[in-house]
Short mmCIF file of C-alpha atoms in Angstrom, two decimals:
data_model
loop_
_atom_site.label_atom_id
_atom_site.label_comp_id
_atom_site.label_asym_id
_atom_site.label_seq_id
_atom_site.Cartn_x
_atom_site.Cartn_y
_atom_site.Cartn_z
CA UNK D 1 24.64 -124.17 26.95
CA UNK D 2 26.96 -125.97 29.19
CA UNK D 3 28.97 -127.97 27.01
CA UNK D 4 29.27 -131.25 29.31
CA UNK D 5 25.36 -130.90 30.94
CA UNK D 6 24.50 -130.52 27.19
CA UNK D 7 26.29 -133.36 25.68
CA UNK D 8 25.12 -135.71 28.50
CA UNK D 9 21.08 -134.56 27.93
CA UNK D 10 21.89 -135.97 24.36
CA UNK D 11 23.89 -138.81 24.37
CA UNK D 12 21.68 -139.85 27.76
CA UNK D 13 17.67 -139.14 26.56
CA UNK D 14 16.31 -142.13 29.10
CA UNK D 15 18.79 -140.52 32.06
CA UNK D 16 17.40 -138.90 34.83
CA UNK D 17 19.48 -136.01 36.75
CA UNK D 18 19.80 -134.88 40.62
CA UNK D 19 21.15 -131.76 41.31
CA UNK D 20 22.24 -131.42 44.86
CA UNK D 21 22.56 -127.77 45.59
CA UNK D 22 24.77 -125.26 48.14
CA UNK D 23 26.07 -122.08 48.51
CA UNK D 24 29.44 -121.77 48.99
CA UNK D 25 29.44 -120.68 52.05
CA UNK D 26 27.70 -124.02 52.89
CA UNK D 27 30.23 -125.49 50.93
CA UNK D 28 33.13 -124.26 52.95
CA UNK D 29 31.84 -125.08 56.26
CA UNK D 30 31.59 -128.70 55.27
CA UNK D 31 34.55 -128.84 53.87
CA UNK D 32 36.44 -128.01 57.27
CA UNK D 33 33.28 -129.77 59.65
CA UNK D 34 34.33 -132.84 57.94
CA UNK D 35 37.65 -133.30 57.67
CA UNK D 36 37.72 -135.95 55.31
CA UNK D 37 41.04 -136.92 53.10
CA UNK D 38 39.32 -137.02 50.12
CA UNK D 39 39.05 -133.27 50.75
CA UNK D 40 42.66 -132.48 49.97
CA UNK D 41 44.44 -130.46 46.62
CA UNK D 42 47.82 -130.86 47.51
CA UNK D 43 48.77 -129.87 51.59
CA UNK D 44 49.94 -127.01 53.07
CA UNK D 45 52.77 -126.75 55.52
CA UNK D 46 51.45 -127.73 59.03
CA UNK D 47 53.20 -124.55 60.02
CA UNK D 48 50.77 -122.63 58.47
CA UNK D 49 48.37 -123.46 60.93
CA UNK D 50 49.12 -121.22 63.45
CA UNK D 51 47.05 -117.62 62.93
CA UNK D 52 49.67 -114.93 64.51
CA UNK D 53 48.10 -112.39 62.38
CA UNK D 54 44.80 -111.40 61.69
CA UNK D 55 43.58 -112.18 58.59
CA UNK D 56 41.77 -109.37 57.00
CA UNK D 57 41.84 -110.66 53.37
CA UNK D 58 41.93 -113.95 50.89
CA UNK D 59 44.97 -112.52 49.59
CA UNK D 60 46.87 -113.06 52.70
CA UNK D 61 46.17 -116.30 52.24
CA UNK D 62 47.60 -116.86 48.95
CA UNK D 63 43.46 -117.45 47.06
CA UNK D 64 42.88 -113.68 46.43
CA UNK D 65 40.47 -115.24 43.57
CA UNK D 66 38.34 -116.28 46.61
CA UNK D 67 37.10 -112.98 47.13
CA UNK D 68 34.73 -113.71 43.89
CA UNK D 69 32.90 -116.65 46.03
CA UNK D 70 30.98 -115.35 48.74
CA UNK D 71 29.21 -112.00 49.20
CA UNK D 72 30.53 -109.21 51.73
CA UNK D 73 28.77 -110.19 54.74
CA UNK D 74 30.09 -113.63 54.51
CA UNK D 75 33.42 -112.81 53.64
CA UNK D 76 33.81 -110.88 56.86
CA UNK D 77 32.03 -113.80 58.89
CA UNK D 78 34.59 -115.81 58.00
CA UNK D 79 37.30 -114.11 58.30
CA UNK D 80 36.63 -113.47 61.36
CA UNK D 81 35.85 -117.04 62.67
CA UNK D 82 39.46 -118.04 61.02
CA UNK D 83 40.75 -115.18 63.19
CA UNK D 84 38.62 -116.34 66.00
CA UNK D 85 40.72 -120.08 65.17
CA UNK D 86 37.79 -122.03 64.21
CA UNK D 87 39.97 -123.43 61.76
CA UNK D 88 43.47 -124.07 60.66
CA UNK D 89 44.94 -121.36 58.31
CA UNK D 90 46.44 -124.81 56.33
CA UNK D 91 43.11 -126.20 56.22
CA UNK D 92 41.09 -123.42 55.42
CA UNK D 93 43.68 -122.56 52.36
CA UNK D 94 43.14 -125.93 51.13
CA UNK D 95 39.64 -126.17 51.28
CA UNK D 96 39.44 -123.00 49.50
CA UNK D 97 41.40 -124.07 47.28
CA UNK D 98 39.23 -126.89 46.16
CA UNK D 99 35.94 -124.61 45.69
CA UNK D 100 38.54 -122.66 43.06
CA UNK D 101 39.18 -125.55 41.03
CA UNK D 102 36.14 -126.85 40.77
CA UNK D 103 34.54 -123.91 39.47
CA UNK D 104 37.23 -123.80 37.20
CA UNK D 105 36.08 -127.13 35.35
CA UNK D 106 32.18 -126.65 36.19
CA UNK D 107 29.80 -123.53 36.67
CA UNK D 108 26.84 -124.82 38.59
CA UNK D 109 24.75 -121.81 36.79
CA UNK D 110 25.33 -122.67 33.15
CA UNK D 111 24.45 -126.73 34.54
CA UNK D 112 21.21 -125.72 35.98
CA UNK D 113 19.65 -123.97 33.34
CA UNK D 114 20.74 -126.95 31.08
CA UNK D 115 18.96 -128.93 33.59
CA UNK D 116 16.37 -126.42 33.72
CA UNK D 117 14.63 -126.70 30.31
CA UNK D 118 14.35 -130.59 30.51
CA UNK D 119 11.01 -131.92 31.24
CA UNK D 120 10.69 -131.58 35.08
CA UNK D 121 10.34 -135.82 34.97
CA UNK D 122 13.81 -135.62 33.74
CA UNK D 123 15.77 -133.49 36.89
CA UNK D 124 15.56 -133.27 40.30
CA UNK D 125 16.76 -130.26 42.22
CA UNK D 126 17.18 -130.17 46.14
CA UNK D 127 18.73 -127.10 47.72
CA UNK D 128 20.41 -129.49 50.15
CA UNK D 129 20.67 -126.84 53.08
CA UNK D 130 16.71 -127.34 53.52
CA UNK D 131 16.77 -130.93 54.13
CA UNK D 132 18.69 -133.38 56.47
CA UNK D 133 20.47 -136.40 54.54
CA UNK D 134 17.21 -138.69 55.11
CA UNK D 135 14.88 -136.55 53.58
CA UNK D 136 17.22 -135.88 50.94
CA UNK D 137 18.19 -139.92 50.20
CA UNK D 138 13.96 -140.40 50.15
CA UNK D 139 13.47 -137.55 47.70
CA UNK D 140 15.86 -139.23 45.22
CA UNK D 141 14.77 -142.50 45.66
CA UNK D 142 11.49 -141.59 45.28
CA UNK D 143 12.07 -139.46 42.23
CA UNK D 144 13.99 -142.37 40.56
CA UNK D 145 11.88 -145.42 41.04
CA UNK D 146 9.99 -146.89 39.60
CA UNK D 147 10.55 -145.34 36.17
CA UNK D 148 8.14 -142.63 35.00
CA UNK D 149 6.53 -143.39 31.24
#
């Protein structure tokens, strides 16, 4: 059992739980599409965003760890569109970077099937690269109001 996920279905027995799911691949890519500051564990040089030489590995970019995160085919799709320059080699690091830690301090797996053997009044999942924000925003109203008995 997921220690936190656990501990929260206990202490929390009236709560209600949303689970907004995506690949990391998904992840990534909106990660970089939205630039945001939030989005930041520490910064890399803004010399590092030049791409000289082609990428053919995480390693090279200091996250060799990132080879665990994404399957073959996706790997090489994005390697090549950071070779291609679709993004900053800084930015991409970072981003990456980010993904790591986070699934150092939560596995989405062990959460869901937590999550999983509540009552299905009690959790909400939405696989969010099926929906568009709207749709999303109405399915979690609507699963939290008005209260279920």
């Amino acid at each position: 059992m997921h220690r936190t996920t656990g501990r929260a279905t206990q202490m929390l027995p009236k709560a209600q739980f949303v689970v907004l799911e995506a690949p990391n691949r998904v992840r990534l890519e909106r990660f970089l599409i939205r630039n945001d500051s939030f989005d930041r564990i520490g910064q890399s040089s803004s010399a590092d965003n030049k791409n000289e030489n082609k990428i053919s590995s995480f390693a090279q970019l200091g996250v060799p760890e990132a080879v665990n995160l994404f399957s073959p085919e996706e790997r090489t799709e994005i390697l090549t569109q950071l070779n291609q320059g679709h993004y900053s080699l800084s930015d991409f690091r970072d981003r990456l970077k980010i993904i790591l830690e986070e699934q150092k301090n939560y596995d989405p797996l062990a959460a869901r099937s937590v999550l999983e053997a509540l009552p299905s009044t009690k959790t909400l999942f939405i696989d969010t690269t099926l929906d568009t924000p709207e749709s999303i925003s109405q399915k979690v109203m609507s699963f939290l109001s008005p209260i279920r008995l």
